[in-house]
Coordinates of C-alpha atoms in Angstrom, one line a residue:
Chain A
M1169 CA 38.7 -12.1 113.7
T1170 CA 36.6 -13.9 111.6
Q1171 CA 37.4 -17.5 113.4
S1172 CA 34.2 -19.7 113.2
T1173 CA 33.3 -19.2 116.4
D1174 CA 31.8 -16.0 115.9
I1175 CA 29.9 -16.4 113.6
L1176 CA 26.3 -16.0 115.6
V1177 CA 23.9 -17.0 112.1
S1178 CA 25.3 -18.8 108.6
V1179 CA 22.5 -18.9 105.8
S1180 CA 23.5 -21.1 102.8
N1181 CA 22.2 -21.4 99.8
V1182 CA 18.5 -20.5 101.3
S1183 CA 14.8 -20.0 98.7
K1184 CA 11.8 -19.2 100.1
H1185 CA 8.6 -18.8 98.0
F1186 CA 5.3 -16.7 98.6
D1187 CA 2.5 -17.9 96.4
N1188 CA 4.5 -20.0 93.4
R1189 CA 6.9 -16.3 93.4
R1190 CA 10.4 -16.6 94.4
V1191 CA 11.5 -14.3 96.9
L1192 CA 15.1 -15.5 97.8
D1193 CA 16.7 -17.5 95.4
R1194 CA 20.2 -19.0 96.3
V1195 CA 20.6 -16.4 99.3
D1196 CA 24.1 -17.2 101.3
L1197 CA 24.8 -14.4 104.7
T1198 CA 27.0 -14.7 107.3
L1199 CA 26.5 -12.6 110.4
R1200 CA 29.7 -12.8 113.2
A1201 CA 30.1 -11.0 116.2
G1202 CA 30.8 -7.5 115.9
Q1203 CA 30.5 -6.8 112.5
I1204 CA 27.8 -4.5 111.3
V1205 CA 25.7 -6.0 107.8
T1206 CA 24.0 -4.3 106.3
L1207 CA 20.8 -5.1 103.5
I1208 CA 20.1 -2.9 101.2
G1209 CA 17.5 -3.4 98.2
P1210 CA 14.5 -2.3 96.2
N1211 CA 11.0 -2.8 98.1
G1212 CA 10.0 -6.0 97.5
S1213 CA 13.4 -7.8 96.9
G1214 CA 12.9 -10.2 99.7
K1215 CA 14.9 -8.5 102.5
T1216 CA 12.1 -8.6 104.9
S1217 CA 12.2 -12.3 103.8
L1218 CA 15.4 -13.2 104.6
V1219 CA 15.5 -10.6 107.9
R1220 CA 12.4 -12.9 109.4
L1221 CA 14.3 -16.1 108.1
V1222 CA 17.3 -15.1 110.3
L1223 CA 15.0 -14.8 113.2
G1224 CA 13.5 -17.7 113.1
L1225 CA 10.1 -16.5 112.6
S1226 CA 9.9 -18.5 109.2
K1227 CA 11.2 -21.7 107.4
A1228 CA 13.2 -21.9 104.3
D1229 CA 12.3 -24.1 101.3
H1230 CA 15.4 -25.1 100.5
G1231 CA 19.2 -24.3 101.9
T1232 CA 19.9 -24.2 105.4
V1233 CA 19.5 -21.1 107.9
S1234 CA 22.1 -22.3 111.5
R1235 CA 21.9 -20.3 114.4
Q1236 CA 24.5 -20.6 117.0
A1237 CA 23.2 -22.6 120.2
G1238 CA 21.5 -20.5 122.4
L1239 CA 21.9 -17.2 120.6
R1240 CA 20.2 -14.3 121.8
V1241 CA 18.7 -12.1 119.7
G1242 CA 17.7 -8.5 119.9
Y1243 CA 14.9 -7.8 117.5
M1244 CA 13.8 -4.1 116.5
P1245 CA 10.7 -4.4 114.3
Q1246 CA 9.6 -1.9 111.4
R1247 CA 6.8 -0.4 113.1
L1248 CA 4.3 -0.8 116.1
S1249 CA 0.7 -0.9 116.0
V1250 CA -1.1 -1.0 119.7
A1251 CA -4.9 -0.3 119.8
P1252 CA -5.4 2.8 121.4
I1253 CA -7.4 1.0 124.4
L1254 CA -4.7 -0.8 125.7
P1255 CA -3.3 1.1 128.1
L1256 CA 0.8 1.0 127.7
T1257 CA 3.4 3.1 129.1
V1258 CA 6.7 2.4 127.7
S1259 CA 8.1 1.3 130.8
R1260 CA 5.8 -1.3 130.4
F1261 CA 6.2 -2.1 127.2
L1262 CA 9.9 -2.5 127.9
A1263 CA 9.0 -4.9 131.5
L1264 CA 7.2 -7.2 128.1
G1265 CA 10.5 -7.9 126.9
G1266 CA 11.6 -9.6 130.1
V1267 CA 13.5 -7.5 131.8
T1268 CA 10.7 -5.6 134.9
D1269 CA 13.6 -4.0 136.5
Q1270 CA 12.6 0.1 136.0
Q1271 CA 15.7 1.0 137.4
A1272 CA 17.2 -1.5 134.0
H1273 CA 14.7 1.1 132.0
R1274 CA 15.3 4.1 133.3
H1275 CA 19.2 3.3 132.7
Q1276 CA 18.4 1.9 128.7
L1277 CA 16.2 4.4 127.9
Q1278 CA 18.6 7.2 128.6
A1279 CA 21.5 5.1 126.5
V1280 CA 19.2 5.7 123.8
G1281 CA 18.6 8.9 124.6
A1282 CA 14.8 8.8 125.1
A1283 CA 14.8 9.3 128.8
E1284 CA 12.1 11.7 129.2
L1285 CA 9.7 9.2 127.4
I1286 CA 9.8 6.2 130.0
G1287 CA 6.1 6.8 131.6
A1288 CA 4.5 8.3 127.9
P1289 CA 2.2 5.5 126.3
V1290 CA 3.4 4.3 123.8
Q1291 CA 0.8 5.4 121.1
A1292 CA 1.7 8.9 121.6
L1293 CA 5.3 8.4 120.7
S1294 CA 6.7 9.8 117.6
G1295 CA 8.3 8.1 114.8
G1296 CA 11.7 8.8 116.1
E1297 CA 11.0 8.3 119.3
L1298 CA 9.3 5.0 118.9
Q1299 CA 12.6 3.8 117.4
R1300 CA 14.1 4.5 120.1
V1301 CA 11.9 2.8 122.3
L1302 CA 12.2 0.0 119.9
L1303 CA 15.9 -0.2 120.0
A1304 CA 16.2 -0.2 124.2
R1305 CA 13.5 -3.2 124.3
A1306 CA 15.9 -5.0 122.3
L1307 CA 19.2 -4.0 124.1
L1308 CA 17.6 -4.8 127.5
R1309 CA 18.2 -8.4 126.4
R1310 CA 21.7 -7.9 126.3
P1311 CA 21.6 -9.4 122.6
Q1312 CA 24.6 -11.1 121.1
L1313 CA 22.7 -10.3 117.2
L1314 CA 20.8 -7.1 116.6
V1315 CA 18.5 -7.1 114.0
L1316 CA 17.0 -4.0 112.8
D1317 CA 14.2 -3.7 110.7
E1318 CA 14.6 -0.4 108.7
P1319 CA 15.8 1.3 112.0
T1320 CA 15.5 5.1 110.7
Q1321 CA 11.8 4.8 109.1
G1322 CA 9.9 7.7 110.0
V1323 CA 12.9 9.8 111.5
D1324 CA 14.4 12.7 110.1
A1325 CA 17.7 13.1 108.6
Q1326 CA 19.2 14.0 111.6
G1327 CA 17.8 11.4 113.6
Q1328 CA 19.2 9.0 111.2
S1329 CA 22.7 10.1 111.1
S1330 CA 22.4 9.8 115.6
L1331 CA 20.9 6.2 115.1
Y1332 CA 23.6 4.9 113.0
R1333 CA 26.2 6.6 115.4
L1334 CA 23.8 4.8 118.1
I1335 CA 24.1 1.5 116.7
G1336 CA 27.7 1.9 115.5
Q1337 CA 28.6 2.8 119.5
I1338 CA 26.4 -0.4 120.7
R1339 CA 28.1 -2.6 118.6
E1340 CA 31.8 -1.4 119.9
Q1341 CA 30.6 -1.2 123.8
T1342 CA 29.1 -4.9 123.3
G1343 CA 30.9 -6.6 120.4
C1344 CA 27.5 -7.9 119.7
G1345 CA 26.9 -8.2 115.6
V1346 CA 24.3 -6.2 113.9
L1347 CA 21.6 -7.0 110.8
M1348 CA 20.1 -4.0 109.6
V1349 CA 17.7 -3.3 106.6
S1350 CA 17.9 0.4 104.9
H1351 CA 17.2 2.5 102.3
D1352 CA 19.5 5.2 103.2
L1353 CA 22.4 3.9 101.5
H1354 CA 24.9 7.2 101.8
L1355 CA 24.3 7.1 105.8
V1356 CA 24.8 3.3 105.9
M1357 CA 28.2 3.4 103.9
A1358 CA 29.7 5.0 106.5
A1359 CA 28.1 2.8 109.5
T1360 CA 28.6 -0.5 108.2
D1361 CA 31.3 -3.5 107.8
E1362 CA 29.4 -5.2 105.2
V1363 CA 26.8 -4.2 102.8
V1364 CA 25.0 -7.1 100.9
C1365 CA 22.5 -6.1 98.1
L1366 CA 19.7 -8.0 97.5
N1367 CA 17.0 -8.6 94.8
H1368 CA 15.6 -11.7 95.8
H1369 CA 19.5 -13.1 94.9
V1370 CA 22.6 -11.5 96.3
C1371 CA 23.7 -8.8 93.7
C1372 CA 27.2 -7.9 95.4
S1373 CA 28.7 -7.8 98.7
G1374 CA 31.6 -7.0 100.9
H1375 CA 33.3 -4.6 102.7
P1376 CA 31.5 -0.8 101.7
S1377 CA 35.1 0.3 100.4
A1378 CA 35.5 -2.4 98.1
V1379 CA 31.9 -3.2 97.2
V1380 CA 31.5 0.6 95.7
K1381 CA 34.6 -0.4 93.5
A1382 CA 33.0 -3.7 92.1
P1383 CA 31.1 -3.0 89.1
E1384 CA 28.0 -4.7 90.2
Y1385 CA 27.5 -1.8 92.5
Q1386 CA 28.4 1.0 90.0
A1387 CA 26.1 -0.2 87.8
L1388 CA 23.7 -0.1 90.8
F1389 CA 24.2 3.1 92.3
G1390 CA 26.6 5.3 89.7
T1391 CA 30.2 5.7 90.3
E1392 CA 30.1 8.7 92.3
S1393 CA 29.0 6.5 95.3
S1394 CA 29.7 8.4 98.2
L1395 CA 27.5 11.0 97.2
A1396 CA 24.8 8.1 95.8
I1397 CA 21.1 8.5 96.3
Y1398 CA 20.2 5.0 96.9
A1399 CA 17.4 4.1 93.6
H1400 CA 17.8 0.3 92.0
H1401 CA 18.4 0.5 88.2
H1402 CA 16.7 -2.7 87.3
D1403 CA 16.7 -3.5 83.7
H1404 CA 17.3 -7.4 84.0
N1405 CA 13.6 -9.3 84.3
H1406 CA 12.2 -11.6 86.4
D1407 CA 9.8 -14.3 84.7
V1408 CA 6.6 -14.9 87.0
G1409 CA 8.2 -17.5 89.0
G1410 CA 10.9 -14.7 90.3
D1411 CA 13.7 -16.4 88.6
V1412 CA 15.7 -14.3 86.9
A1413 CA 14.9 -14.7 82.7
A1414 CA 17.9 -13.9 81.6
D1415 CA 20.9 -15.5 83.6
C1416 CA 21.7 -13.2 85.5
G1417 CA 24.6 -11.4 84.0
H1418 CA 24.2 -8.4 86.3
R1419 CA 24.0 -6.1 83.7
H1420 CA 21.9 -3.7 85.6
E1421 CA 22.5 -0.1 83.9
Chain B
M1295 CA -42.5 -10.9 118.4
I1296 CA -41.2 -11.0 121.7
T1297 CA -43.5 -9.7 124.4
T1298 CA -43.2 -8.6 127.5
T1299 CA -45.7 -10.3 128.7
M1300 CA -43.9 -13.7 127.6
W1301 CA -41.0 -12.3 129.9
A1302 CA -43.2 -11.5 132.9
A1303 CA -44.6 -15.0 132.8
T1304 CA -40.8 -16.2 133.4
W1305 CA -40.1 -14.6 136.5
P1306 CA -41.5 -16.0 139.6
R1307 CA -44.3 -13.8 141.1
T1308 CA -44.1 -15.0 144.5
A1309 CA -42.0 -13.9 147.2
G1310 CA -40.0 -15.9 149.6
I1311 CA -37.6 -19.3 150.2
G1312 CA -38.0 -20.6 146.6
M1313 CA -37.4 -16.9 145.3
S1314 CA -34.7 -15.5 147.5
S1315 CA -33.1 -19.2 146.0
W1316 CA -33.5 -18.6 142.6
L1317 CA -32.7 -14.9 142.6
L1318 CA -29.4 -15.7 144.6
N1319 CA -28.4 -18.8 141.9
A1320 CA -29.3 -16.4 139.2
L1321 CA -27.0 -13.3 141.0
L1322 CA -24.3 -16.1 141.4
A1323 CA -24.2 -17.2 138.4
G1324 CA -23.7 -14.2 136.6
L1325 CA -21.0 -12.8 139.1
A1326 CA -18.9 -16.5 138.4
I1327 CA -19.2 -15.0 134.5
A1328 CA -18.4 -11.1 135.1
V1329 CA -15.4 -11.7 136.9
V1330 CA -13.9 -13.5 133.9
A1331 CA -15.7 -11.7 131.1
G1332 CA -12.9 -8.6 132.8
P1333 CA -9.7 -10.1 131.7
L1334 CA -11.0 -11.6 129.0
G1335 CA -12.9 -9.0 127.4
S1336 CA -10.3 -6.6 127.7
F1337 CA -7.8 -9.3 126.1
V1338 CA -10.6 -9.3 123.5
V1339 CA -10.6 -5.5 122.7
W1340 CA -6.9 -5.0 123.0
R1341 CA -6.9 -7.9 120.2
R1342 CA -9.3 -6.2 118.2
M1343 CA -11.4 -9.3 118.0
A1344 CA -14.7 -8.0 119.1
Y1345 CA -16.5 -9.8 115.6
F1346 CA -14.5 -13.1 116.4
G1347 CA -16.0 -12.8 119.8
D1348 CA -19.3 -12.5 118.3
A1349 CA -18.6 -15.3 115.3
L1350 CA -17.7 -17.6 118.6
A1351 CA -21.0 -17.2 120.7
H1352 CA -23.4 -17.1 117.7
A1353 CA -21.7 -20.8 116.9
S1354 CA -22.5 -22.2 119.9
L1355 CA -26.3 -21.8 119.3
L1356 CA -25.1 -24.6 116.4
G1357 CA -24.2 -26.5 119.6
I1358 CA -27.1 -26.1 121.3
G1359 CA -29.0 -27.4 118.3
L1360 CA -26.4 -30.5 118.0
G1361 CA -26.6 -30.9 121.3
L1362 CA -30.9 -31.6 121.2
I1363 CA -30.6 -33.8 118.0
L1364 CA -27.5 -36.0 119.4
G1365 CA -29.8 -36.1 123.0
L1366 CA -26.3 -34.6 124.1
P1367 CA -26.2 -32.4 127.1
S1368 CA -26.0 -29.0 125.8
G1369 CA -23.1 -28.0 127.9
L1370 CA -21.0 -30.5 126.5
T1371 CA -21.8 -29.4 122.5
V1372 CA -21.8 -26.3 123.0
V1373 CA -18.1 -25.7 124.5
I1374 CA -17.1 -28.5 121.7
V1375 CA -18.8 -26.4 118.5
A1376 CA -17.4 -23.0 120.0
A1377 CA -13.9 -24.5 120.1
L1378 CA -13.7 -26.5 116.9
V1379 CA -15.2 -23.0 115.7
A1380 CA -12.5 -21.0 117.5
L1381 CA -9.7 -23.7 115.7
L1382 CA -11.1 -23.3 112.5
L1383 CA -11.2 -19.4 112.7
V1384 CA -7.2 -19.5 114.2
A1385 CA -6.1 -21.6 111.2
L1386 CA -8.2 -19.4 108.7
Q1387 CA -6.2 -16.7 110.0
G1388 CA -3.7 -16.8 107.5
Q1389 CA -5.5 -17.0 104.3
R1390 CA -6.1 -14.0 101.9
Q1391 CA -8.6 -15.0 100.1
L1392 CA -11.4 -13.6 102.3
A1393 CA -11.0 -10.1 104.4
S1394 CA -11.2 -11.3 108.0
D1395 CA -14.2 -9.8 108.8
T1396 CA -16.0 -11.1 105.4
L1397 CA -14.9 -14.5 106.9
L1398 CA -16.2 -13.6 110.7
G1399 CA -19.1 -12.8 109.3
I1400 CA -20.2 -15.6 106.8
I1401 CA -19.4 -18.0 109.8
S1402 CA -21.4 -15.6 113.0
H1403 CA -24.6 -15.9 110.8
G1404 CA -24.0 -18.9 109.3
T1405 CA -24.1 -20.6 112.4
L1406 CA -26.4 -18.9 114.3
S1407 CA -29.2 -19.4 110.7
I1408 CA -28.2 -23.1 111.2
G1409 CA -28.7 -23.0 114.7
V1410 CA -32.0 -21.8 114.9
I1411 CA -33.3 -23.8 112.4
M1412 CA -32.4 -27.3 114.1
V1413 CA -33.0 -25.9 117.7
T1414 CA -36.7 -24.8 116.0
L1415 CA -36.7 -28.5 114.4
V1416 CA -36.9 -30.1 117.8
S1417 CA -38.9 -27.2 119.6
E1418 CA -41.3 -29.7 121.4
Q1419 CA -38.1 -31.0 123.4
S1420 CA -36.4 -27.5 123.7
L1421 CA -37.2 -23.7 125.4
P1422 CA -38.6 -21.3 123.4
I1423 CA -35.5 -19.8 121.0
E1424 CA -35.9 -16.6 122.2
S1425 CA -34.4 -18.3 125.8
Y1426 CA -30.8 -19.4 123.8
L1427 CA -31.1 -16.3 122.2
F1428 CA -31.6 -13.5 125.0
G1429 CA -30.5 -16.0 127.9
D1430 CA -32.6 -17.7 130.4
I1431 CA -31.5 -16.9 134.0
L1432 CA -34.4 -19.0 135.7
S1433 CA -32.9 -22.2 134.6
V1434 CA -30.0 -21.4 136.3
T1435 CA -29.8 -24.3 139.4
E1436 CA -27.8 -24.7 142.5
Q1437 CA -25.5 -27.4 140.3
D1438 CA -24.7 -24.8 137.3
V1439 CA -23.8 -22.5 140.0
L1440 CA -21.0 -24.8 141.8
R1441 CA -20.0 -25.7 137.7
L1442 CA -19.5 -22.1 136.8
W1443 CA -17.6 -21.0 139.8
A1444 CA -15.0 -23.8 139.3
L1445 CA -15.1 -23.2 135.2
S1446 CA -14.6 -19.8 136.4
I1447 CA -11.7 -20.5 139.0
A1448 CA -10.1 -22.5 136.7
A1449 CA -10.4 -19.8 134.2
L1450 CA -8.9 -16.9 136.4
V1451 CA -6.0 -18.6 137.1
L1452 CA -4.9 -19.6 133.5
I1453 CA -5.6 -16.0 132.5
T1454 CA -3.2 -15.3 135.4
V1455 CA -0.7 -18.3 134.0
I1456 CA -0.9 -16.7 130.3
W1457 CA -1.5 -13.0 131.3
R1458 CA 2.1 -11.9 130.6
P1459 CA 3.2 -13.7 127.7
L1460 CA -0.7 -13.1 125.8
L1461 CA -0.4 -9.4 126.3
A1462 CA 3.6 -9.6 124.6
A1463 CA 2.3 -11.7 121.7
T1464 CA -0.9 -8.6 122.0
V1465 CA 1.3 -6.0 121.6
H1466 CA 3.9 -7.5 118.5
E1467 CA 3.9 -10.5 117.7
D1468 CA 7.2 -11.1 116.1
L1469 CA 8.9 -9.1 118.9
A1470 CA 7.0 -11.8 121.5
R1471 CA 7.9 -14.7 119.2
V1472 CA 11.8 -13.7 118.8
E1473 CA 11.5 -13.0 122.5
G1474 CA 10.7 -16.3 123.2
V1475 CA 6.9 -16.9 123.4
P1476 CA 5.3 -19.3 122.5
V1477 CA 2.8 -17.2 120.6
E1478 CA 0.5 -20.1 119.1
R1479 CA 0.3 -22.0 122.4
V1480 CA -0.7 -19.4 124.2
R1481 CA -3.0 -18.2 121.0
L1482 CA -4.7 -21.1 121.5
I1483 CA -5.1 -21.6 125.1
F1484 CA -6.7 -17.7 125.2
V1485 CA -9.1 -18.8 122.1
M1486 CA -10.3 -21.8 124.0
L1487 CA -10.9 -19.5 127.3
L1488 CA -13.2 -17.6 125.0
A1489 CA -14.8 -20.5 123.8
L1490 CA -15.4 -21.9 127.5
M1491 CA -16.6 -18.3 129.0
I1492 CA -19.4 -17.9 125.9
A1493 CA -20.7 -21.1 126.5
M1494 CA -20.6 -20.5 130.4
A1495 CA -22.7 -17.1 129.7
M1496 CA -25.4 -18.7 127.0
K1497 CA -27.8 -19.4 129.9
I1498 CA -27.4 -15.8 131.5
V1499 CA -27.2 -13.5 128.1
G1500 CA -28.2 -15.7 125.5
V1501 CA -26.1 -16.3 122.3
L1502 CA -27.0 -12.8 120.5
L1503 CA -25.5 -10.7 123.7
I1504 CA -22.4 -12.6 125.1
A1505 CA -20.0 -10.1 123.1
S1506 CA -21.1 -7.2 124.6
L1507 CA -20.3 -8.5 127.9
L1508 CA -17.0 -8.6 126.4
L1509 CA -16.6 -5.7 125.2
I1510 CA -18.7 -2.8 127.1
P1511 CA -17.0 -3.4 130.8
A1512 CA -13.3 -3.7 129.1
A1513 CA -13.9 -0.5 127.2
A1514 CA -16.1 1.1 130.3
A1515 CA -12.9 0.2 131.9
R1516 CA -10.5 1.5 129.5
R1517 CA -11.8 5.1 130.6
V1518 CA -9.8 5.2 133.6
A1519 CA -7.6 2.4 134.0
R1520 CA -3.6 3.0 133.7
T1521 CA -2.0 0.3 133.3
P1522 CA -3.4 -3.4 131.3
E1523 CA -3.7 -5.1 134.9
Q1524 CA -6.4 -2.0 136.2
M1525 CA -7.7 -2.4 132.9
A1526 CA -8.9 -6.1 133.6
V1527 CA -9.8 -5.7 137.3
L1528 CA -11.9 -2.4 136.2
A1529 CA -14.0 -4.2 133.9
A1530 CA -14.6 -7.2 136.2
G1531 CA -15.5 -4.9 138.6
L1532 CA -17.7 -3.0 135.9
S1533 CA -19.3 -6.8 134.9
C1534 CA -20.2 -7.3 138.4
V1535 CA -22.1 -4.5 138.7
A1536 CA -23.6 -4.6 135.7
V1537 CA -24.8 -7.6 136.8
V1538 CA -26.5 -6.5 139.9
L1539 CA -27.7 -3.7 138.5
G1540 CA -29.6 -5.4 135.9
L1541 CA -31.1 -8.7 137.8
G1542 CA -32.3 -5.7 140.1
A1543 CA -34.4 -3.9 137.6
A1544 CA -34.8 -7.4 135.9
L1545 CA -36.7 -8.4 138.4
R1546 CA -37.9 -5.1 140.2
W1547 CA -39.6 -4.7 136.4
D1548 CA -40.3 -7.5 135.0
L1549 CA -37.7 -7.3 132.2
P1550 CA -35.4 -10.0 130.0
A1551 CA -32.6 -10.8 132.8
G1552 CA -30.1 -10.7 130.1
P1553 CA -30.7 -7.7 127.9
A1554 CA -31.5 -5.6 131.4
V1555 CA -27.4 -6.8 132.3
V1556 CA -26.2 -5.5 128.8
A1557 CA -27.8 -2.5 129.3
A1558 CA -26.8 -2.0 132.4
A1559 CA -23.3 -2.4 131.3
V1560 CA -24.0 0.4 128.4
M1561 CA -25.4 3.1 130.6
L1562 CA -22.2 2.3 133.1
F1563 CA -20.0 2.6 130.4
V1564 CA -22.0 6.4 129.0
L1565 CA -21.6 7.1 132.8
L1566 CA -17.9 6.5 132.7
F1567 CA -17.4 8.3 129.6
A1568 CA -18.8 11.5 130.4
L1569 CA -17.8 11.4 133.8
T1570 CA -13.9 11.2 132.7
S1571 CA -14.3 13.4 129.3
R1572 CA -15.4 16.5 131.9
I1573 CA -13.0 15.7 133.7
M1574 CA -10.3 16.3 130.9
N1575 CA -12.0 19.1 130.0
T1576 CA -11.5 20.8 133.3
N1577 CA -7.9 19.6 132.8
K1578 CA -8.0 21.4 130.1
S1579 CA -8.8 24.6 130.9
Y1580 CA -6.3 24.7 133.9

């Protein structure tokens, strides 16, 4: 299951700065085929920066990011802002990803539960509809790795759990690896194989059942973890450089 | 400052072979620009780059000034200056010191002012400043027409080649990048095409009005277009109509040609806007 050939992307000892602020500090992350990894952490904790490194959209200052040769990545961005003056239907939007076959668009939209949207202008989609269309575009590429940046943004609670179920089904059917950024901790716990808690550095990581027993996790999210509503209580101080000022002893609460 | 008598003086009064040939040259030159302005202008409005186009157009006057002072052909210096300014703007895109509209404003008005000063300083060897600001269609020669159409066709071929990747990058840059689109290269080709088109259009509409030739037909075409391709083709068509109407009106009523073309484009925009909103209203009442 965890042979090295299954490794899609491996991030090791990576650091990244923006304007002298350290956003990522010696981060390790391994993404494998058939595995769902969820990144959690407060706003500004470096989740998006880490995702951009994995996607190859930016480069690390230190450390290495190695990707399997010829890896096909399906990316579902956080949002889409298309000027209203651009006439663009959902079908045409899907075609821009490289797959122009209308029949394939129809099948894929059906699979994500958005079949009726095929002719709709992308600017008219609601939050939940847009997420499904973005997911359809990512899936059309038959990705080996699916990267989802806050896939449930602007989606109501019911829609969120059905979206997570859908992502789980996709993993079952295609065997792709999934990297997901999320805020909805309680929903994510059921749907993920590994949780990585990021706050510039990796605070704790592992299988949800193991992580919930970890003192770091309990310190972060409380002991009644299955009901935990995500809030990052942050008691160690970061200095201006983004370094943890007191050597990270992980007393988060 | 700009009087009608000045403009009237620029239009040949006599009919005959001479007149029909300059009119033909003007028309062909205008159409060569119109067909490129349609698709390029569509991307300008889709990418929210109206100010970018304006800044490039204004910078081309700096190119004219440099050409006059250095004794180089102005077509060349305009293309070079516009291309350099385009590169500068692309390079400065990531900076966070100035908002992009502020930066574009500085470059746009700065280059325009310096350009005007340069042209005025060497005014003995140059045309009056107005012919650069608002175009000077009479100066279009047969040779210009041939060159414009050659450039125009080359530009259209290039636009077709970069069409899909540029559209993908316009819709979502990072998504396109992840999907393997060479976003930087495609954008570079696009802004170079924009610089080229602006250099081409200088003689027809002048530096102050070039950007409007990019924006107005594209905005008008949006009212009826259902796909990006329809919009680009329609915008090119509307530009051509504006060129024909504008030149016709200029000839008929002794108007400055560049502003007449732009005014015709505005009229087409208003007309399409009124027609389509009426159709939309009728649809709603059902």
